[in-house]
Coordinates of C-alpha atoms and ligand atoms in Angstrom, one line a residue:
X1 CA 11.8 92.2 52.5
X2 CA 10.6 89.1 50.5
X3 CA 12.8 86.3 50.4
X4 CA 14.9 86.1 47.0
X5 CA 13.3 83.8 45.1
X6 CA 14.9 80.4 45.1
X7 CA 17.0 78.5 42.3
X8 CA 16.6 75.1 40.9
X9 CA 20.4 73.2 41.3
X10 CA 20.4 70.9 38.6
X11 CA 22.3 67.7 39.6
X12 CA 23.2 65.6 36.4
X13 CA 27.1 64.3 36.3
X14 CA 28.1 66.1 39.1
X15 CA 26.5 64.5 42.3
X16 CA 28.6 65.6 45.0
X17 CA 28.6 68.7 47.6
X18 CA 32.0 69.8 47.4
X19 CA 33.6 71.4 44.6
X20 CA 31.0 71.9 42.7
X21 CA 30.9 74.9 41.1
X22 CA 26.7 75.5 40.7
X23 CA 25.8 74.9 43.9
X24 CA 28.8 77.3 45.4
X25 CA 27.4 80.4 42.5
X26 CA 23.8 79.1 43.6
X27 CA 24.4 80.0 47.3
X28 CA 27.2 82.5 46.7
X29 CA 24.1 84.7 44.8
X30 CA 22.6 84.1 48.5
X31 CA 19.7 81.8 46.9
X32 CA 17.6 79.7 48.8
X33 CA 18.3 76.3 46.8
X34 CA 16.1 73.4 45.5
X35 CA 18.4 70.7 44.2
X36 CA 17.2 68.5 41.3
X37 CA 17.7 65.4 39.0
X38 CA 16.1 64.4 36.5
X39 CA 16.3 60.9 35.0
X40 CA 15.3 62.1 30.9
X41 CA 17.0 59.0 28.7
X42 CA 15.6 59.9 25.7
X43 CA 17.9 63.1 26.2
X44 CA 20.9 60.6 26.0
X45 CA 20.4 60.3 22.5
X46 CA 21.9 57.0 21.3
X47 CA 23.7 56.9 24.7
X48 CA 21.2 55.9 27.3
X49 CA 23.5 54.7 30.3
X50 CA 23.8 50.9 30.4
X51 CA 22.6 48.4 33.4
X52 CA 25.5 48.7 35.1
X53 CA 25.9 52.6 35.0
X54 CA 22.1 53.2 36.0
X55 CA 22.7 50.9 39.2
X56 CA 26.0 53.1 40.3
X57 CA 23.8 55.9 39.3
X58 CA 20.6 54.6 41.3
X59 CA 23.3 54.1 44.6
X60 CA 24.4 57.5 43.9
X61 CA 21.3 59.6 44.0
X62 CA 20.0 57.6 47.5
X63 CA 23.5 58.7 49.1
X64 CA 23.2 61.9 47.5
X65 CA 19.7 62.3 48.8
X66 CA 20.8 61.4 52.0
X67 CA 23.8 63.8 52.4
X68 CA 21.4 66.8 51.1
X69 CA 19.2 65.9 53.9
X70 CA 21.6 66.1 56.3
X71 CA 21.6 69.9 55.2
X72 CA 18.2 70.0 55.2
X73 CA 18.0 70.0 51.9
X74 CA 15.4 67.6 49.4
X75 CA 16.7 66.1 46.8
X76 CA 13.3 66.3 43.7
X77 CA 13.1 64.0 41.5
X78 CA 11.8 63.9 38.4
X79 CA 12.0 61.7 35.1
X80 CA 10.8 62.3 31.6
X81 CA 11.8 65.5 29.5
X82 CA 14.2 67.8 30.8
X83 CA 12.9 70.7 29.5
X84 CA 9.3 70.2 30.1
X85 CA 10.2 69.0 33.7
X86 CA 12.5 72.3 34.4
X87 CA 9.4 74.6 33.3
X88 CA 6.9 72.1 35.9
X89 CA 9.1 72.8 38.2
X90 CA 10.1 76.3 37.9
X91 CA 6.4 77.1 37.7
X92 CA 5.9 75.3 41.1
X93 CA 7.9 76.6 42.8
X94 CA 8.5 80.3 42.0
X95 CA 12.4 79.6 41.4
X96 CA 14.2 82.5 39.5
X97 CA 16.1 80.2 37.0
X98 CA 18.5 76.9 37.1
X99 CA 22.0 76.4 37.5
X100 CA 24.1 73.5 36.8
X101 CA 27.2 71.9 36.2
X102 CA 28.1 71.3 32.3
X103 CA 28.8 67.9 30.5
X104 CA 30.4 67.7 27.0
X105 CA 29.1 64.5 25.1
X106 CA 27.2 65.5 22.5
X107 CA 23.5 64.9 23.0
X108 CA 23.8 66.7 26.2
X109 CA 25.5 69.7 24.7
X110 CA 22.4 70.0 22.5
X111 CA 20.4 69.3 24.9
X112 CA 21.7 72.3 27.4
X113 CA 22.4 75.0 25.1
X114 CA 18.4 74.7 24.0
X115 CA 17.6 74.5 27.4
X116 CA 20.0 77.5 28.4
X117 CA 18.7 79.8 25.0
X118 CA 14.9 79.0 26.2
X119 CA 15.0 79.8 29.9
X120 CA 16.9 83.1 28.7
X121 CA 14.1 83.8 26.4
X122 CA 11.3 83.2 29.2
X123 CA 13.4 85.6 31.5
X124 CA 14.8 82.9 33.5
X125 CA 18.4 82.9 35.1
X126 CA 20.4 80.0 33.4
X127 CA 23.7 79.9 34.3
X128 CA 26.0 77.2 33.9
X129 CA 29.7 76.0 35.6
X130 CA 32.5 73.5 35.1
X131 CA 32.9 70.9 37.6
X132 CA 33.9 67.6 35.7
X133 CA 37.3 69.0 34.0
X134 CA 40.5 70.2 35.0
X135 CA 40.3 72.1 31.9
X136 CA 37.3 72.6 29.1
X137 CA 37.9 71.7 25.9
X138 CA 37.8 74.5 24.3
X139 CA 40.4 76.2 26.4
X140 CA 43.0 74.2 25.4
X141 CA 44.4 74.3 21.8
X142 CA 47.2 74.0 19.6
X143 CA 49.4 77.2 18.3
X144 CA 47.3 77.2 14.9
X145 CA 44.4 77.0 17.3
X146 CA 42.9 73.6 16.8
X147 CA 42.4 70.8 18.8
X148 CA 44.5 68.5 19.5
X149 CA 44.7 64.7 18.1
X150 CA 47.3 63.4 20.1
X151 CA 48.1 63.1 24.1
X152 CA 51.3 64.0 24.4
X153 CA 51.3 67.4 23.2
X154 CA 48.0 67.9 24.8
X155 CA 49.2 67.3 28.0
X156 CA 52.3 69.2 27.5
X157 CA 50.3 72.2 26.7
X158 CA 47.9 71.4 29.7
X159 CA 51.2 71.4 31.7
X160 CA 51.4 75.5 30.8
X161 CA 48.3 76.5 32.4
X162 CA 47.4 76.4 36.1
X163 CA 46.5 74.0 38.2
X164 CA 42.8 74.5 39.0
X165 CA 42.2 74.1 42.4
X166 CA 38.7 72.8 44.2
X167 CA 36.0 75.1 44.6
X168 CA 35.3 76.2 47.9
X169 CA 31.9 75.3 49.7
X170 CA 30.6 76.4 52.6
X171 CA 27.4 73.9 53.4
X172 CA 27.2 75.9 56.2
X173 CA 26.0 79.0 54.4
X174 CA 23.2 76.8 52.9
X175 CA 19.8 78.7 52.6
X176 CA 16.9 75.9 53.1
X177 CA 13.5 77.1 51.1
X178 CA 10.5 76.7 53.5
X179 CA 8.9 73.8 51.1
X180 CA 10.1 71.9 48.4
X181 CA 7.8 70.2 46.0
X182 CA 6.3 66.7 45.5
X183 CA 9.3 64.2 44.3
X184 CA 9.4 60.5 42.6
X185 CA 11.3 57.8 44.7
X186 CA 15.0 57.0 43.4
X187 CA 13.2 53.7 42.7
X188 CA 10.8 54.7 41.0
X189 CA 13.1 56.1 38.4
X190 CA 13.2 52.4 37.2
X191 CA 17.0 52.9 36.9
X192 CA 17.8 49.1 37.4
X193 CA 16.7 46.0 36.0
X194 CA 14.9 43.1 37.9
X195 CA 18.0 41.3 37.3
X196 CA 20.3 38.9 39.1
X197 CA 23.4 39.9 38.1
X198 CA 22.5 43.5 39.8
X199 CA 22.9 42.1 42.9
X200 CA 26.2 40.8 42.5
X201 CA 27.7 43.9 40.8
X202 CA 25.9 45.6 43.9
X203 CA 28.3 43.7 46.3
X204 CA 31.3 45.2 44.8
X205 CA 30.8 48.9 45.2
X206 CA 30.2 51.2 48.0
X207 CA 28.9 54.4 46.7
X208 CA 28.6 58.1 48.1
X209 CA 30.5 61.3 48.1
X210 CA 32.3 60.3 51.2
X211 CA 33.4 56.8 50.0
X212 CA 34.8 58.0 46.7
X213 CA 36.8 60.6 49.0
X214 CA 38.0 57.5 51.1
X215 CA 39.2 55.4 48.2
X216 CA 41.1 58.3 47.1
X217 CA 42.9 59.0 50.3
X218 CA 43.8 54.8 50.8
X219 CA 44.5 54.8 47.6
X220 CA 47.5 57.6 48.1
X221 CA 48.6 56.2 51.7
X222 CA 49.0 52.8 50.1
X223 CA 48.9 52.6 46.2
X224 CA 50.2 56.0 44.7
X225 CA 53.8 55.3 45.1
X226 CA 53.9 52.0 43.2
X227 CA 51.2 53.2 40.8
X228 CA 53.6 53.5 37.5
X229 CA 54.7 50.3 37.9
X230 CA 51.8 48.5 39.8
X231 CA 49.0 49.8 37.1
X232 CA 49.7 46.9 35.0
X233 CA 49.1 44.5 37.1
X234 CA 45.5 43.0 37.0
X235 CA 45.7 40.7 40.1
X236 CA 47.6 43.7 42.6
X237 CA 45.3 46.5 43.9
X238 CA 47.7 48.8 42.0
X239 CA 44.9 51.3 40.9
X240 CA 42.3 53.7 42.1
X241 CA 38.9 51.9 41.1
X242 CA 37.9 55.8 41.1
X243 CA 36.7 55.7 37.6
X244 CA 32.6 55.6 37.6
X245 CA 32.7 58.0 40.7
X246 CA 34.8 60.4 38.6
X247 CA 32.1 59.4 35.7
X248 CA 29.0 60.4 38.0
X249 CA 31.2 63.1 39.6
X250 CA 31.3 62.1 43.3
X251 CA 34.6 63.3 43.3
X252 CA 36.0 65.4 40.6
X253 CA 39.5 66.3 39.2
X254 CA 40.2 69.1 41.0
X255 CA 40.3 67.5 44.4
X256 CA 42.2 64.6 42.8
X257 CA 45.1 67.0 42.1
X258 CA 44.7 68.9 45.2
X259 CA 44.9 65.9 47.2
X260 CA 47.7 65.0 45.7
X261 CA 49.7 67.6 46.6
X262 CA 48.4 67.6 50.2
X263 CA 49.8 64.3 50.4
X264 CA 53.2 65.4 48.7
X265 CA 53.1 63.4 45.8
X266 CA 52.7 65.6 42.8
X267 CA 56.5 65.5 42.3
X268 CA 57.0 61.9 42.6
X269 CA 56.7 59.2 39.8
X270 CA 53.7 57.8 41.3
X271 CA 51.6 60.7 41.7
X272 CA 52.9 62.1 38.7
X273 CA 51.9 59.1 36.5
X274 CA 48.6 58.9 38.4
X275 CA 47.9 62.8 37.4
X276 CA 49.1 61.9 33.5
X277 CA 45.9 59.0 33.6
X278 CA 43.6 62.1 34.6
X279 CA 44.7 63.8 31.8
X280 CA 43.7 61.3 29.4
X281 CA 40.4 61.4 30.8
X282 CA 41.0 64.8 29.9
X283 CA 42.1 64.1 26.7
X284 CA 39.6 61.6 25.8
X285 CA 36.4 64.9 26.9
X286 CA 39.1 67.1 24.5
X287 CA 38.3 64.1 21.2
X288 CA 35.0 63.9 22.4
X289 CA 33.7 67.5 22.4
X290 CA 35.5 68.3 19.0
X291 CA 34.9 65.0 17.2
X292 CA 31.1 64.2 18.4
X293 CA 30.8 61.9 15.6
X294 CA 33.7 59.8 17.3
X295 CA 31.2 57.3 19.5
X296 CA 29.3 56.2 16.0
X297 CA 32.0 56.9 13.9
X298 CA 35.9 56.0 13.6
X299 CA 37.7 59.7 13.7
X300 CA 40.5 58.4 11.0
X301 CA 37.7 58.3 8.0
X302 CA 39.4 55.4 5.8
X303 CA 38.3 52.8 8.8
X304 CA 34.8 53.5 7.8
X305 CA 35.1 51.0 5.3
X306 CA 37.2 48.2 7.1
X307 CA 36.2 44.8 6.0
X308 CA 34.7 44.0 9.4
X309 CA 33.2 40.5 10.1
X310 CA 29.4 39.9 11.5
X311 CA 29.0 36.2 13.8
X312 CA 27.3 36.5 16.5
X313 CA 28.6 33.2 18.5
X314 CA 32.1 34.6 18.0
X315 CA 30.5 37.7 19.7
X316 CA 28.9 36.1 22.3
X317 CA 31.9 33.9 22.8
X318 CA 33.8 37.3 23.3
X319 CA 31.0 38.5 25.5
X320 CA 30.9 36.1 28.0
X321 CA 34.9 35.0 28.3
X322 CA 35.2 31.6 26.6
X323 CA 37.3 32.7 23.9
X324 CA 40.0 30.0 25.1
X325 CA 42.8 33.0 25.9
X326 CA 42.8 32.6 29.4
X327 CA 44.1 36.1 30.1
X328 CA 40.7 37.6 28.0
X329 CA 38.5 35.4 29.6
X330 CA 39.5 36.8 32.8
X331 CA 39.2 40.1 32.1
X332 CA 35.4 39.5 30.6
X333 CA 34.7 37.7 33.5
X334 CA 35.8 40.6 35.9
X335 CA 33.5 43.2 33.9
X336 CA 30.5 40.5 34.5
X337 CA 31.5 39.9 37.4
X338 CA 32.1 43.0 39.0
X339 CA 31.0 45.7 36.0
X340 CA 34.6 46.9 36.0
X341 CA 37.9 45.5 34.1
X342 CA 41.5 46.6 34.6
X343 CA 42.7 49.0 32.1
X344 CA 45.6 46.5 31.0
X345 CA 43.1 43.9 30.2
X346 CA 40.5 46.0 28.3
X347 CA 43.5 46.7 26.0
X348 CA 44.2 42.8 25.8
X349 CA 40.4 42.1 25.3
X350 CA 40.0 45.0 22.5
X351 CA 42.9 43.5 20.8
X352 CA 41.4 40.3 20.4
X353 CA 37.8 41.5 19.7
X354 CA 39.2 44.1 17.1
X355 CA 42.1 42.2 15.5
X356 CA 42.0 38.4 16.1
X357 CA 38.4 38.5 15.2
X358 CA 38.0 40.9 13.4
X359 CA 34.5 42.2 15.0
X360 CA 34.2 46.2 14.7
X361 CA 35.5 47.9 17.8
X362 CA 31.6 49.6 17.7
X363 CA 30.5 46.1 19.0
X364 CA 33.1 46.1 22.1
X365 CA 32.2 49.4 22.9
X366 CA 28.6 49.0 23.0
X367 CA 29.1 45.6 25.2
X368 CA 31.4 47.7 27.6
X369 CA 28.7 50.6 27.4
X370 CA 26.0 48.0 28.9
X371 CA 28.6 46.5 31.8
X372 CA 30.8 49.4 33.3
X373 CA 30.2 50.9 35.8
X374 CA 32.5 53.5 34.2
X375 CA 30.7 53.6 31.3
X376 CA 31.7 57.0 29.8
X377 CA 31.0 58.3 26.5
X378 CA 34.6 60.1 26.2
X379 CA 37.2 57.4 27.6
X380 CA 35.1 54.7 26.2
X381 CA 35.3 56.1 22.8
X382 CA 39.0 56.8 23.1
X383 CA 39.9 53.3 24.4
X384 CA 37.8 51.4 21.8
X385 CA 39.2 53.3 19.0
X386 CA 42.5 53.0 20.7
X387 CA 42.0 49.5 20.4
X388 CA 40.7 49.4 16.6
X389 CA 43.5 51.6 15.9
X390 CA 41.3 54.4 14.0
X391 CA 41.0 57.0 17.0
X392 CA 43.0 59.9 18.1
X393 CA 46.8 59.0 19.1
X394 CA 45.5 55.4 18.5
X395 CA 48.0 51.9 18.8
X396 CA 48.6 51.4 14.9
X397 CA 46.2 48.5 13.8
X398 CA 49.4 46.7 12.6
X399 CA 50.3 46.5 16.1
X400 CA 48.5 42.9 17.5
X401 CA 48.9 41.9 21.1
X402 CA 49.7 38.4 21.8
X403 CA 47.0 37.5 24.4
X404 CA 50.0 34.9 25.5
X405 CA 52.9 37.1 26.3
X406 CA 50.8 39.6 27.4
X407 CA 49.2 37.5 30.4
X408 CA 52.5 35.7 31.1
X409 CA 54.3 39.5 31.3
X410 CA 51.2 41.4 33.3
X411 CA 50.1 38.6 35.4
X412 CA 53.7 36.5 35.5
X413 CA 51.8 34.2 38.3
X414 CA 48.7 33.7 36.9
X415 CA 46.8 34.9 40.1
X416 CA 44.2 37.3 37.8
X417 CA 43.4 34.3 35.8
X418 CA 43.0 31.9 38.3
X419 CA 40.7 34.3 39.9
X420 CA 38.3 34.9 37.3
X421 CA 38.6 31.4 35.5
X422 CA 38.2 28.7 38.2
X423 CA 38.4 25.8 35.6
X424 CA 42.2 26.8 35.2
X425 CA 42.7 27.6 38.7
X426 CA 44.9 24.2 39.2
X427 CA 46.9 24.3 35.9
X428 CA 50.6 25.0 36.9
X429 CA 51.3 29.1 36.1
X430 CA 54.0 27.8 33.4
X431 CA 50.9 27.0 31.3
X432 CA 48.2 28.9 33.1
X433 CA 48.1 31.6 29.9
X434 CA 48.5 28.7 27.1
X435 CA 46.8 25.8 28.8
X436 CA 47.0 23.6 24.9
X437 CA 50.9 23.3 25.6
X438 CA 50.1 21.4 28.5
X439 CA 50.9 17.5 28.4
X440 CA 47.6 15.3 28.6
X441 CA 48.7 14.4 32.2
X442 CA 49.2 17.6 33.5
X443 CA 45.4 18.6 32.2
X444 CA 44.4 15.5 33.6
X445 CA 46.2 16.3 36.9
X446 CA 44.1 20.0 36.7
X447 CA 41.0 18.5 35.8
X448 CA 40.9 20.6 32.4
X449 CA 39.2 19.3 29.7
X450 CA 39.9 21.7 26.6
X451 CA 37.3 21.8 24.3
X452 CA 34.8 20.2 26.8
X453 CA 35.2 22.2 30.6
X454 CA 37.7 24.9 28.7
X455 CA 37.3 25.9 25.1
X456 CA 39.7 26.0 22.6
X457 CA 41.4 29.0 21.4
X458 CA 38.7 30.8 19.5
X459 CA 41.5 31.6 16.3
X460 CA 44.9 30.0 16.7
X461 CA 47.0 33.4 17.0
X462 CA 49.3 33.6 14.2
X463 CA 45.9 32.9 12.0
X464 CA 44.6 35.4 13.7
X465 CA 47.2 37.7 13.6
X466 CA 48.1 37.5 9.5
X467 CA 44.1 38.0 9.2
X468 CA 44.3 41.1 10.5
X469 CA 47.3 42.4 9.0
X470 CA 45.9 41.2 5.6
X471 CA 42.6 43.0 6.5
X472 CA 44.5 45.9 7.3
X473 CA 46.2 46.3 3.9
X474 CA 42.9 46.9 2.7
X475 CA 42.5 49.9 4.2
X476 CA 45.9 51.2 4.4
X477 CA 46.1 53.3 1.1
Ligands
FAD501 P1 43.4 54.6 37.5 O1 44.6 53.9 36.9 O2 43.4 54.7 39.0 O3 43.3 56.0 36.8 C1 42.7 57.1 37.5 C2 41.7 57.7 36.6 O4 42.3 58.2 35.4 C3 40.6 56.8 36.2 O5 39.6 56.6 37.2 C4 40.1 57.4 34.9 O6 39.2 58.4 35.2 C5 41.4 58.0 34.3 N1 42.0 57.1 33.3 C6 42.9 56.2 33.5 N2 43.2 55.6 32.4 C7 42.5 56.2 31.4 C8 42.4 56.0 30.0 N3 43.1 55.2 29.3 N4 41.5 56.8 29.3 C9 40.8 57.7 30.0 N5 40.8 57.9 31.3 C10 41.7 57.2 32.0 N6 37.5 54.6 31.3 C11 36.3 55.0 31.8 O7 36.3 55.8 32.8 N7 35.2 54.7 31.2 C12 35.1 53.9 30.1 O8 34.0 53.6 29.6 C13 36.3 53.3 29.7 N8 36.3 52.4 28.6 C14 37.5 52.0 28.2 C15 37.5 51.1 27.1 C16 38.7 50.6 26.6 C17 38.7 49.6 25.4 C18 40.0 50.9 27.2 C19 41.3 50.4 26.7 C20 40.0 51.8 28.3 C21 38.8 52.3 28.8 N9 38.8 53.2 29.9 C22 37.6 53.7 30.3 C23 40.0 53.8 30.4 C24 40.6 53.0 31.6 O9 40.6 51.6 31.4 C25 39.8 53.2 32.9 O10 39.6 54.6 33.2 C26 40.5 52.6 34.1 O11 40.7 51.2 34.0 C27 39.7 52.9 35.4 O12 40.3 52.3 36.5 P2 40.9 53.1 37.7 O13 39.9 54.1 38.1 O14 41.4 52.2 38.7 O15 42.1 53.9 36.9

């Protein structure tokens, strides 16, 4: 009997071993399997990943290169047009068709529903699974049928269905073709840029299917059950940092929830609360598939015409955390720093961005885009128009953090500041979040020098503040 012809497992935002749903069809079929990625950025549309996203992705592939190995396996990589590098490599290697995992942003859905109605048209198996969602977007919708705008009742309705549990994989059933064809190096993908800063963001993430399982599993022995309240705190370790591995899928929500439950916690506040943050990711794929305009576009249509301002020092000043809010500046040092920022903080630095300066949310979303390691088309959307006030459930734009009592209530120490913003590391914590009420002395004393080693405030807040209100009456009608 010939072998059955094999079949090409296309790895894109799934890049994991367990529960993942193509690769257990792929060998549940009883295929030999060829796994595959292919690095096509042009297929991204107007959403190439940034710097800091290709280098999680570069560190990624190697471990997921080397755990296929370790099966055996070869992990062929290619880079250019998916479509045209599917066919090469179908016609290689004799493979009956290609199976993969589904993403919903929407350049890719394009992308794979031409792919999927040509290889069915050339007589090739295409088949593809969900292994990024708890549940699709389309299977969840309101009682008139639509989709939904706002969290609360989305997650409500979510809280109806049943909880999807892992898919089962059992490597040890894995059939190994006899060859695999000729494959580019991970490096050679030119993922990352000759860069500096690479090698510091580098330093601050371990990545691999086995260390995103390991964060989760420290983070519920010693996090989950002060999440609800810890989350807010930028300078505690009160969150699960498992954000770009859930964005490059080397863990996915299923085995979050089911590992919350193994470890008892789906009742408690903790694990509960923890659970209600994957739903917004949930949500924010929900906005995302139904609204793909949202990432260019704001999804409440009057903002289209908000009277935004264009200067690019502010920008830059934004960019780069010298706005003179200490609590901001931190939090755009962290993401430059480390290409992450805690969630609290990329509310308080979209505030300021949005309102105080009134700089299009677009802008912060685009700077995010190039420094997360997160980066994700979906949440990123979501926040940023959270932020701007012109997205789905969004804060109302009349609604203006004060960058003040925000840093003095989340970070009542000043330890995230001082962290992040070494010039104000010796101002007294009474100050540390409004270092001009400080007495000459006591600047002295902490060797600040505002408006020479510190800057200013960029906008004096209540300015600030009455510029965006007045901006916002614009628009309100
Ligand atoms: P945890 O608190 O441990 O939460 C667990 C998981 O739940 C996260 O990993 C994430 O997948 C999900 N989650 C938590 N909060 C949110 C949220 N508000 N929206 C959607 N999902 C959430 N998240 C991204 O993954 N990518 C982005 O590009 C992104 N951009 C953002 C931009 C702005 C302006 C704002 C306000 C938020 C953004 N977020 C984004 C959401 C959130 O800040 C991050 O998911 C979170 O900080 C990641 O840290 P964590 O993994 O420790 O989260």
């Amino acid at each position: 009997m010939p072998a059955p012809k094999p079949i090409l497992l296309w790895f894109r935002k799934d890049l994991r071993l367990r529960d993942n749903a193509a690769l257990a069809a792929a060998m549940d079929a009883g295929r030999e399997i060829i796994p595959v990625f292919i690095w096509d950025d042009e297929g991204e549309g107007n959403w190439t990943p940034g710097a800091a996203s290709r280098l999680f992705l570069q560190r990624a592939l190697e471990s997921l290169k080397k755990d296929l190995e370790e099966h055996r396996l070869k992990l062929v990589l290619r880079k250019g047009d998916s479509q045209k590098a599917l066919e090469k490599l179908l016609e290689e290697t004799g493979a009956m068709g290609v199976y993969w995992n589904r993403r919903y942003d929407p350049a890719a859905v394009q992308r794979d529903s031409e792919i999927k109605r040509w290889l069915r048209e050339k007589e090739w198996e295409a088949e593809s699974f969900n292994s990024s969602l708890l549940y699709e977007p389309w299977e969840v919708s309101t009682q008139q049928g639509k989709p939904f705008q706002v969290y609360t009742p989305f997650w409500k309705r979510v809280g109806a269905l049943d909880r999807p549990t892992p898919i089962e994989v059992d490597l040890r059933k894995l059939r190994v073709p006899e060859s695999f064809p000729e494959t580019d190096s991970v490096a050679s993908l030119g993922l990352v840029p000759d860069h500096p800063w690479v090698e510091k963001v580098d330093r601050y993430w371990k990545v691999g299917e086995a260390s995103a399982e390991k964060i989760l599993s420290d983070f519920l022995e010693d996090a989950v059950d002060d999440y609800k309240e810890a989350r807010d705190f930028p300078a505690q370790h009160g969150t699960s940092r498992l954000s770009a591995y859930l964005h490059w899928g080397l863990i996915g929500p299923r085995q979050i929830w089911e590992a919350i439950v193994e470890a008892g916690r789906e009742k408690s506040s903790g694990g509960q609360c923890f659970i209600s943050e994957i739903g917004w990711r949930e949500f924010a794929y929900h906005v995302l598939y139904h609204f793909p305009d949202t990432p260019e576009s704001p999804l409440r249509e009057k903002y289209e015409d908000f009277p935004w301002e264009e200067d690019e020092e502010v920008l830059q000043r934004w960019q780069r955390g010298k706005t003179g809010y200490p609590i901001v500046d931190a939090g755009m040092r962290q993401l430059w720093e480390e290409g992450w920022m805690h969630n609290r903080v990329r509310m308080i630095v979209g505030s300021l961005l949005v309102k105080h300066l009134l700089h299009s949310w677009s802008h912060g979303a685009r700077w995010f885009w190039d420094c997360l390691v997160d980066a994700d088309l979906a949440s990123n959307t979501l926040g940023w128009q959270w932020s701007g006030g012109c997205g789905a459930d969004a804060a109302p734009y009349f609604r203006v953090f004060n960058p003040m009592t925000q840093g003095k209530k989340f970070d009542p120490e000043g330890d995230y500041v001082r962290r992040y913003v070494p010039e104000l590391a010796d101002l007294p914590t009474k100050v540390i979040h409004e270092p001009w009420e400080a007495s000459e002395e006591v600047l002295r004393e902490a060797g600040v020098r505002l408006g020479d080693n510190y800057p200013n405030p960029i906008i004096e807040h209540k300015k600030g503040r009455e510029r965006a209100l007045a901006a916002f009456e614009k628009v309100k009608g």
